[in-house]
mmCIF file of C-alpha atoms in Angstrom:
data_model
loop_
_atom_site.group_PDB
_atom_site.id
_atom_site.type_symbol
_atom_site.label_atom_id
_atom_site.label_comp_id
_atom_site.label_asym_id
_atom_site.label_seq_id
_atom_site.Cartn_x
_atom_site.Cartn_y
_atom_site.Cartn_z
ATOM 1 C CA MET A 60 77.415 107.734 158.598
ATOM 2 C CA HIS A 61 76.697 110.775 156.218
ATOM 3 C CA ILE A 62 77.143 113.722 157.354
ATOM 4 C CA ILE A 63 77.229 117.015 156.056
ATOM 5 C CA ARG A 64 79.882 119.872 157.185
ATOM 6 C CA PRO A 65 81.299 122.992 155.673
ATOM 7 C CA ILE A 66 83.630 123.101 153.164
ATOM 8 C CA ARG A 67 87.357 123.666 153.657
ATOM 9 C CA SER A 68 90.216 123.857 151.271
ATOM 10 C CA ASP A 69 90.937 120.089 152.307
ATOM 11 C CA ASP A 70 88.253 119.188 150.197
ATOM 12 C CA PHE A 71 89.452 121.125 146.884
ATOM 13 C CA SER A 72 90.718 117.928 145.125
ATOM 14 C CA ALA A 73 87.367 116.244 145.745
ATOM 15 C CA LEU A 74 85.248 119.268 144.835
ATOM 16 C CA GLN A 75 87.383 119.163 141.421
ATOM 17 C CA GLN A 76 86.341 115.553 140.661
ATOM 18 C CA ILE A 77 82.550 116.592 141.179
ATOM 19 C CA ALA A 78 83.017 119.936 139.208
ATOM 20 C CA ILE A 79 83.971 117.638 136.434
ATOM 21 C CA GLU A 80 81.185 114.843 136.797
ATOM 22 C CA SER A 81 78.675 117.735 136.994
ATOM 23 C CA GLY A 82 78.746 117.940 133.506
ATOM 24 C CA HIS A 83 77.084 120.220 131.146
ATOM 25 C CA GLY A 84 74.927 123.559 132.483
ATOM 26 C CA PHE A 85 76.614 123.603 136.453
ATOM 27 C CA THR A 86 77.015 127.566 136.206
ATOM 28 C CA SER A 87 77.183 127.356 140.306
ATOM 29 C CA LEU A 88 80.736 124.652 139.539
ATOM 30 C CA PRO A 89 82.786 125.621 136.488
ATOM 31 C CA GLN A 90 85.579 123.613 136.279
ATOM 32 C CA CYS A 91 88.104 126.155 136.985
ATOM 33 C CA ASP A 92 90.939 125.844 139.095
ATOM 34 C CA GLU A 93 91.245 129.419 140.250
ATOM 35 C CA GLN A 94 87.396 129.874 140.736
ATOM 36 C CA LEU A 95 86.368 127.013 143.196
ATOM 37 C CA GLY A 96 89.637 128.018 144.997
ATOM 38 C CA ALA A 97 87.769 131.055 145.014
ATOM 39 C CA LYS A 98 84.578 129.460 146.547
ATOM 40 C CA ILE A 99 86.192 127.816 149.372
ATOM 41 C CA GLN A 100 87.810 130.795 150.698
ATOM 42 C CA ALA A 101 84.498 132.751 150.569
ATOM 43 C CA VAL A 102 83.010 129.783 152.219
ATOM 44 C CA GLU A 103 85.662 130.284 154.807
ATOM 45 C CA ASN A 104 85.301 133.564 155.346
ATOM 46 C CA THR A 105 81.588 133.677 155.606
ATOM 47 C CA VAL A 106 81.426 130.731 158.482
ATOM 48 C CA ASN A 107 84.230 132.860 160.427
ATOM 49 C CA ASN A 108 82.550 136.423 159.605
ATOM 50 C CA LEU A 109 80.552 136.381 163.309
ATOM 51 C CA ASN A 110 78.610 139.267 162.213
ATOM 52 C CA PRO A 111 77.418 138.750 158.311
ATOM 53 C CA VAL A 112 75.827 142.763 156.597
ATOM 54 C CA ASN A 113 73.368 142.986 154.570
ATOM 55 C CA HIS A 114 73.089 138.913 154.179
ATOM 56 C CA ASP A 115 76.597 138.645 153.033
ATOM 57 C CA GLY A 116 78.083 135.210 152.222
ATOM 58 C CA SER A 117 78.563 132.185 150.572
ATOM 59 C CA TYR A 118 77.753 129.078 151.893
ATOM 60 C CA LEU A 119 79.156 125.510 150.714
ATOM 61 C CA PHE A 120 78.086 122.082 152.448
ATOM 62 C CA VAL A 121 79.715 118.731 151.429
ATOM 63 C CA LEU A 122 78.171 114.961 151.828
ATOM 64 C CA GLU A 123 81.272 112.881 153.777
ATOM 65 C CA ASP A 124 81.154 109.448 154.976
ATOM 66 C CA THR A 125 82.611 109.860 158.269
ATOM 67 C CA ASP A 126 84.408 106.099 157.188
ATOM 68 C CA SER A 127 85.931 106.166 154.148
ATOM 69 C CA LYS A 128 86.752 110.234 154.820
ATOM 70 C CA GLU A 129 85.100 110.888 150.884
ATOM 71 C CA ILE A 130 82.659 113.365 149.549
ATOM 72 C CA LEU A 131 79.819 112.253 148.159
ATOM 73 C CA GLY A 132 77.714 115.569 147.773
ATOM 74 C CA THR A 133 77.430 119.450 147.517
ATOM 75 C CA THR A 134 74.909 121.969 148.326
ATOM 76 C CA GLY A 135 75.575 125.313 148.440
ATOM 77 C CA ILE A 136 73.404 128.946 150.143
ATOM 78 C CA GLU A 137 74.259 131.893 148.325
ATOM 79 C CA ALA A 138 73.504 134.983 150.812
ATOM 80 C CA SER A 139 72.353 137.066 148.669
ATOM 81 C CA VAL A 140 71.912 137.135 144.799
ATOM 82 C CA GLY A 141 72.237 140.423 142.293
ATOM 83 C CA MET A 142 73.932 142.616 144.361
ATOM 84 C CA THR A 143 77.934 142.997 143.113
ATOM 85 C CA SER A 144 76.644 140.763 139.505
ATOM 86 C CA PRO A 145 73.441 141.298 138.310
ATOM 87 C CA LEU A 146 71.551 137.825 138.024
ATOM 88 C CA TYR A 147 69.801 138.167 135.136
ATOM 89 C CA HIS A 148 66.493 136.733 133.698
ATOM 90 C CA TYR A 149 64.376 136.098 131.444
ATOM 91 C CA ARG A 150 60.518 137.122 132.337
ATOM 92 C CA LEU A 151 58.405 134.975 130.421
ATOM 93 C CA SER A 152 55.185 137.650 130.070
ATOM 94 C CA ASN A 153 51.443 137.650 128.591
ATOM 95 C CA ILE A 154 50.291 140.403 126.559
ATOM 96 C CA LYS A 155 47.176 140.643 124.951
ATOM 97 C CA GLN A 156 46.477 141.692 121.757
ATOM 98 C CA CYS A 157 42.896 143.032 120.572
ATOM 99 C CA SER A 158 41.376 144.893 117.361
ATOM 100 C CA LYS A 159 38.002 145.569 117.936
ATOM 101 C CA SER A 160 37.368 146.207 114.142
ATOM 102 C CA LEU A 161 38.596 143.072 113.343
ATOM 103 C CA GLY A 162 36.375 141.016 116.860
ATOM 104 C CA VAL A 163 40.284 138.913 117.237
ATOM 105 C CA ASN A 164 41.223 139.043 120.675
ATOM 106 C CA LYS A 165 45.496 137.182 120.653
ATOM 107 C CA LEU A 166 47.208 136.485 123.605
ATOM 108 C CA VAL A 167 51.218 136.953 123.059
ATOM 109 C CA SER A 168 54.166 135.242 124.975
ATOM 110 C CA THR A 169 56.916 138.051 125.185
ATOM 111 C CA LEU A 170 60.817 137.186 126.920
ATOM 112 C CA ASN A 171 61.836 140.325 128.860
ATOM 113 C CA VAL A 172 65.743 140.436 130.262
ATOM 114 C CA CYS A 173 65.550 141.390 134.255
ATOM 115 C CA ASN A 174 67.481 141.432 137.435
ATOM 116 C CA ASP A 175 64.822 141.386 139.338
ATOM 117 C CA TYR A 176 65.951 138.521 142.068
ATOM 118 C CA HIS A 177 68.532 141.858 143.110
ATOM 119 C CA GLY A 178 69.294 140.844 147.085
ATOM 120 C CA ALA A 179 67.679 137.545 146.959
ATOM 121 C CA THR A 180 69.433 134.244 148.962
ATOM 122 C CA GLU A 181 69.398 131.285 146.296
ATOM 123 C CA ILE A 182 70.043 127.947 146.825
ATOM 124 C CA CYS A 183 72.334 126.316 144.238
ATOM 125 C CA THR A 184 74.706 123.886 143.742
ATOM 126 C CA LEU A 185 72.477 120.494 144.871
ATOM 127 C CA PHE A 186 75.241 117.643 143.622
ATOM 128 C CA LEU A 187 74.797 114.135 144.494
ATOM 129 C CA ARG A 188 77.403 111.729 142.920
ATOM 130 C CA GLU A 189 75.799 109.599 141.167
ATOM 131 C CA ALA A 190 76.607 105.683 142.822
ATOM 132 C CA TYR A 191 74.933 107.479 145.797
ATOM 133 C CA ARG A 192 71.537 108.345 145.135
ATOM 134 C CA LYS A 193 69.898 106.180 147.044
ATOM 135 C CA GLY A 194 68.471 106.136 150.183
ATOM 136 C CA LEU A 195 67.878 109.501 152.151
ATOM 137 C CA ALA A 196 71.170 111.379 150.433
ATOM 138 C CA GLY A 197 69.413 113.669 148.338
ATOM 139 C CA ARG A 198 67.352 114.511 150.378
ATOM 140 C CA LEU A 199 69.454 115.654 153.307
ATOM 141 C CA LEU A 200 71.454 117.837 150.915
ATOM 142 C CA SER A 201 68.099 119.704 149.870
ATOM 143 C CA LYS A 202 66.666 120.194 153.162
ATOM 144 C CA VAL A 203 69.741 120.530 155.503
ATOM 145 C CA ARG A 204 69.765 124.013 154.146
ATOM 146 C CA PHE A 205 66.732 124.601 155.617
ATOM 147 C CA LEU A 206 67.273 123.824 158.880
ATOM 148 C CA PHE A 207 70.371 125.874 157.947
ATOM 149 C CA MET A 208 68.550 128.338 157.317
ATOM 150 C CA ALA A 209 65.866 128.204 159.931
ATOM 151 C CA GLN A 210 68.438 128.084 162.873
ATOM 152 C CA HIS A 211 70.158 132.001 161.326
ATOM 153 C CA PRO A 212 67.574 133.700 159.115
ATOM 154 C CA GLN A 213 69.641 136.611 160.218
ATOM 155 C CA ARG A 214 72.515 135.633 157.186
ATOM 156 C CA PHE A 215 69.562 135.633 154.485
ATOM 157 C CA SER A 216 66.701 137.443 152.744
ATOM 158 C CA SER A 217 63.728 136.930 152.850
ATOM 159 C CA THR A 218 62.703 135.450 149.924
ATOM 160 C CA VAL A 219 65.052 132.458 148.374
ATOM 161 C CA ILE A 220 65.600 131.241 144.767
ATOM 162 C CA ALA A 221 66.684 128.221 143.353
ATOM 163 C CA GLU A 222 67.752 127.989 139.062
ATOM 164 C CA MET A 223 67.059 124.791 137.501
ATOM 165 C CA ARG A 224 69.250 123.225 134.703
ATOM 166 C CA GLY A 225 67.609 123.151 131.519
ATOM 167 C CA VAL A 226 66.987 120.721 129.081
ATOM 168 C CA SER A 227 70.403 120.088 126.984
ATOM 169 C CA ASP A 228 71.617 117.395 125.692
ATOM 170 C CA GLN A 229 74.348 114.613 126.486
ATOM 171 C CA HIS A 230 76.773 116.405 124.736
ATOM 172 C CA GLY A 231 76.064 119.399 126.043
ATOM 173 C CA LYS A 232 73.465 121.383 123.363
ATOM 174 C CA SER A 233 70.828 123.102 124.252
ATOM 175 C CA PRO A 234 67.733 123.567 122.097
ATOM 176 C CA PHE A 235 66.975 127.534 123.400
ATOM 177 C CA TRP A 236 70.576 128.649 123.182
ATOM 178 C CA GLN A 237 70.858 127.405 119.695
ATOM 179 C CA TRP A 238 68.556 129.710 118.617
ATOM 180 C CA LEU A 239 69.622 132.776 120.706
ATOM 181 C CA GLN A 240 72.941 131.846 119.667
ATOM 182 C CA GLU A 241 71.898 131.681 115.575
ATOM 183 C CA HIS A 242 70.387 135.298 115.725
ATOM 184 C CA PHE A 243 72.092 137.618 118.619
ATOM 185 C CA PHE A 244 75.290 135.144 119.797
ATOM 186 C CA ASP A 245 78.961 133.195 118.068
ATOM 187 C CA ILE A 246 79.796 131.380 121.094
ATOM 188 C CA GLU A 247 78.552 127.907 121.733
ATOM 189 C CA PHE A 248 76.633 126.798 124.871
ATOM 190 C CA ASN A 249 79.429 126.022 127.307
ATOM 191 C CA ASP A 250 81.825 128.233 126.347
ATOM 192 C CA ALA A 251 78.495 130.668 127.352
ATOM 193 C CA VAL A 252 78.169 128.624 130.708
ATOM 194 C CA HIS A 253 81.745 128.548 131.398
ATOM 195 C CA LEU A 254 81.802 132.408 131.114
ATOM 196 C CA VAL A 255 79.171 132.421 133.821
ATOM 197 C CA GLY A 256 80.254 130.111 135.857
ATOM 198 C CA VAL A 257 83.914 131.932 136.312
ATOM 199 C CA GLY A 258 82.330 135.053 136.481
ATOM 200 C CA GLU A 259 82.636 136.675 133.026
ATOM 201 C CA LYS A 260 78.771 138.238 132.545
ATOM 202 C CA HIS A 261 79.343 141.129 130.464
ATOM 203 C CA PHE A 262 79.261 139.629 126.700
ATOM 204 C CA ILE A 263 75.331 139.547 128.255
ATOM 205 C CA SER A 264 74.230 142.924 128.438
ATOM 206 C CA GLU A 265 76.843 143.658 125.330
ATOM 207 C CA LEU A 266 74.734 140.389 122.928
ATOM 208 C CA MET A 267 71.737 139.990 124.902
ATOM 209 C CA PRO A 268 68.991 141.299 122.547
ATOM 210 C CA LYS A 269 67.252 145.156 124.169
ATOM 211 C CA HIS A 270 63.448 144.419 123.783
ATOM 212 C CA PRO A 271 61.685 142.103 124.754
ATOM 213 C CA ILE A 272 61.371 138.435 122.563
ATOM 214 C CA TYR A 273 57.963 137.411 121.135
ATOM 215 C CA VAL A 274 57.755 133.154 122.277
ATOM 216 C CA SER A 275 56.159 132.607 118.928
ATOM 217 C CA LEU A 276 59.623 133.885 116.686
ATOM 218 C CA LEU A 277 61.077 131.175 118.592
ATOM 219 C CA SER A 278 61.990 127.768 116.727
ATOM 220 C CA GLN A 279 59.740 124.679 117.923
ATOM 221 C CA ALA A 280 62.665 122.730 119.297
ATOM 222 C CA ALA A 281 63.340 125.956 121.282
ATOM 223 C CA GLN A 282 59.488 126.916 122.745
ATOM 224 C CA ALA A 283 58.758 122.979 123.945
ATOM 225 C CA VAL A 284 62.414 124.141 126.779
ATOM 226 C CA ILE A 285 60.646 127.501 128.267
ATOM 227 C CA GLY A 286 60.240 126.072 131.777
ATOM 228 C CA GLN A 287 61.217 122.778 131.284
ATOM 229 C CA ALA A 288 64.243 120.588 133.663
ATOM 230 C CA HIS A 289 67.031 118.402 133.040
ATOM 231 C CA ASP A 290 66.084 115.293 133.647
ATOM 232 C CA ASN A 291 68.606 114.893 135.715
ATOM 233 C CA THR A 292 67.527 118.188 138.013
ATOM 234 C CA VAL A 293 63.499 116.737 138.098
ATOM 235 C CA PRO A 294 64.064 115.552 140.939
ATOM 236 C CA ALA A 295 65.399 118.265 143.105
ATOM 237 C CA LEU A 296 62.925 120.588 141.133
ATOM 238 C CA ARG A 297 59.887 118.513 142.893
ATOM 239 C CA LEU A 298 61.352 118.352 146.731
ATOM 240 C CA LEU A 299 61.321 122.039 146.385
ATOM 241 C CA GLN A 300 58.095 122.388 144.885
ATOM 242 C CA GLN A 301 57.076 120.095 148.137
ATOM 243 C CA GLU A 302 58.604 122.535 150.425
ATOM 244 C CA GLY A 303 56.779 125.729 148.757
ATOM 245 C CA PHE A 304 58.814 126.589 145.853
ATOM 246 C CA ALA A 305 56.954 127.361 143.056
ATOM 247 C CA HIS A 306 57.833 128.564 139.025
ATOM 248 C CA LYS A 307 56.837 132.486 138.491
ATOM 249 C CA GLY A 308 57.865 132.956 134.912
ATOM 250 C CA TYR A 309 61.661 133.354 135.332
ATOM 251 C CA ILE A 310 63.555 131.542 132.957
ATOM 252 C CA ASP A 311 67.547 130.905 132.675
ATOM 253 C CA LEU A 312 68.830 133.149 130.539
ATOM 254 C CA PHE A 313 71.006 129.981 128.171
ATOM 255 C CA ASP A 314 69.224 126.796 128.401
ATOM 256 C CA ALA A 315 65.588 128.239 129.938
ATOM 257 C CA GLY A 316 65.179 126.207 132.868
ATOM 258 C CA PRO A 317 62.596 127.222 135.626
ATOM 259 C CA THR A 318 63.808 129.315 138.309
ATOM 260 C CA VAL A 319 61.566 128.491 141.385
ATOM 261 C CA GLU A 320 61.066 130.323 144.188
ATOM 262 C CA ALA A 321 60.050 130.850 148.093
ATOM 263 C CA GLN A 322 59.226 132.944 150.786
ATOM 264 C CA LEU A 323 61.906 131.382 153.916
ATOM 265 C CA ASN A 324 58.880 132.003 156.567
ATOM 266 C CA GLU A 325 57.461 129.648 154.344
ATOM 267 C CA ILE A 326 59.138 127.235 153.278
ATOM 268 C CA ARG A 327 57.514 123.826 154.441
ATOM 269 C CA SER A 328 60.856 122.338 156.743
ATOM 270 C CA VAL A 329 61.137 125.655 158.029
ATOM 271 C CA ASN A 330 58.334 125.912 159.756
ATOM 272 C CA ASP A 331 58.153 122.075 160.522
ATOM 273 C CA SER A 332 61.560 121.760 162.363
ATOM 274 C CA ILE A 333 62.450 121.995 166.143
ATOM 275 C CA THR A 334 64.264 122.703 168.555
ATOM 276 C CA ALA A 335 65.580 120.566 171.195
ATOM 277 C CA THR A 336 67.281 120.226 173.665
ATOM 278 C CA VAL A 337 70.256 116.687 173.746
ATOM 279 C CA ASN A 338 69.802 114.008 175.943
ATOM 280 C CA ILE A 339 72.609 111.577 174.768
ATOM 281 C CA ALA A 340 72.603 107.993 175.376
ATOM 282 C CA ASP A 341 71.470 104.572 173.710
ATOM 283 C CA VAL A 342 68.119 104.820 171.529
ATOM 284 C CA SER A 343 66.351 104.533 168.318
ATOM 285 C CA SER A 344 63.167 104.860 166.612
ATOM 286 C CA ASN A 345 61.206 103.866 163.495
ATOM 287 C CA ASP A 346 61.366 107.534 162.757
ATOM 288 C CA ASN A 347 64.105 108.970 160.802
ATOM 289 C CA ILE A 348 64.949 112.307 161.953
ATOM 290 C CA MET A 349 67.756 114.402 160.362
ATOM 291 C CA LEU A 350 69.129 117.525 162.636
ATOM 292 C CA CYS A 351 71.717 119.683 162.988
ATOM 293 C CA ASN A 352 73.629 121.669 165.822
ATOM 294 C CA THR A 353 73.194 125.325 165.968
ATOM 295 C CA LYS A 354 76.702 126.544 164.992
ATOM 296 C CA VAL A 355 78.205 128.519 161.338
ATOM 297 C CA ARG A 356 81.381 127.134 160.789
ATOM 298 C CA ASP A 357 81.445 123.661 162.536
ATOM 299 C CA PHE A 358 78.126 122.991 161.034
ATOM 300 C CA ARG A 359 77.166 119.190 161.576
ATOM 301 C CA ALA A 360 74.648 117.302 159.827
ATOM 302 C CA THR A 361 73.343 113.376 159.731
ATOM 303 C CA VAL A 362 70.475 111.743 159.180
ATOM 304 C CA SER A 363 69.908 109.200 161.366
ATOM 305 C CA ASN A 364 67.174 106.268 163.512
ATOM 306 C CA GLN A 365 69.067 106.587 166.461
ATOM 307 C CA VAL A 366 67.045 109.763 167.855
ATOM 308 C CA SER A 367 63.757 110.153 169.263
ATOM 309 C CA TYR A 368 61.923 113.059 170.846
ATOM 310 C CA ASP A 369 59.665 113.612 173.873
ATOM 311 C CA ASP A 370 57.548 116.285 172.959
ATOM 312 C CA LYS A 371 56.172 117.298 176.872
ATOM 313 C CA SER A 372 59.974 117.775 177.844
ATOM 314 C CA LEU A 373 61.239 119.433 174.503
ATOM 315 C CA VAL A 374 63.755 117.269 174.903
ATOM 316 C CA LEU A 375 65.954 115.113 171.905
ATOM 317 C CA THR A 376 67.667 111.776 172.906
ATOM 318 C CA ILE A 377 70.594 111.062 170.504
ATOM 319 C CA SER A 378 72.865 107.952 170.489
ATOM 320 C CA PRO A 379 76.445 108.756 171.884
ATOM 321 C CA GLU A 380 78.344 108.345 167.576
ATOM 322 C CA ILE A 381 75.467 110.800 166.381
ATOM 323 C CA ALA A 382 76.426 113.442 168.983
ATOM 324 C CA GLU A 383 80.174 112.591 168.312
ATOM 325 C CA HIS A 384 80.066 113.794 164.610
ATOM 326 C CA LEU A 385 77.412 116.679 165.476
ATOM 327 C CA LEU A 386 80.028 118.076 167.733
ATOM 328 C CA LEU A 387 76.818 117.581 170.733
ATOM 329 C CA ALA A 388 77.043 118.143 174.760
ATOM 330 C CA ASN A 389 74.404 117.249 176.984
ATOM 331 C CA ASN A 390 71.937 119.979 177.081
ATOM 332 C CA ASP A 391 73.021 121.704 174.171
ATOM 333 C CA LEU A 392 70.578 122.684 171.393
ATOM 334 C CA VAL A 393 69.607 121.058 168.279
ATOM 335 C CA ARG A 394 67.473 121.558 165.124
ATOM 336 C CA PHE A 395 65.695 118.502 164.001
ATOM 337 C CA LEU A 396 63.484 117.742 161.433
ATOM 338 C CA THR A 397 61.031 114.316 160.995
ATOM 339 C CA LEU A 398 60.807 112.821 157.288
#
């Protein structure tokens, strides 16, 4: 069985390996032991905090095989971004320029550095190891965050965003960054991404252009990738679009990948999820159901067909095996979503 749970300190080596496998541009998992250790510690502090203030906190969950105990992937939530450190984006805007005397009207696109998502909740760090990219594992990693937020909305902002990795080649070369590097920077893309991943962002305000950039002045290769997601990220983007996330013109500073957003109370899985009372008995159905307990520190979630819902009694019957792995007893509350 595959179970989602909060990361623990003894998952450190698995997180190291995932940071390596996630490759270039995955800023939320830097290949830096100090930062990875600090991330795990921050998660442990958050889930042990019964009364978080100002939507503060970091959540990182792992997907574990209960038989082999192997960690198959990760998925995370930052409760509030851009507060202690700016979350910079480019905002893509259009300016209409016209000349009545010449009868000319022209729409010009510009990129402006901004920190507009100050205080938003960010879903992040979704990575499924290549050998397990089949079945429902990817959907579980994506949707489980919405079940958790639906159960604990007081811990999160009303606006939820997701930064999608932009286009880069197998060597980590980004067409968008190559243009920026040529005109404004003197460091490689991977070095810039690593600096951001380890929290060293001061160079952005020091070196980024202070005025709007006219898109037409960028190279054709750079223009072509604005708002485009990396091939490996496209499936995750599609899942978010199905949830109601939309691109509002914000892109990443370095690879021009799209940032998408939604209101928490409008996310499809948040609205479609149901709270029910647990009944433990042998059961099976034709539906795959994602379900989780209502805990924080001991949060558990999975997908199974050993589940059946009675909408008249508002009771969800689950198998003893599911109950054991999700730390559930008879008459406990559970949140679930039919896939």
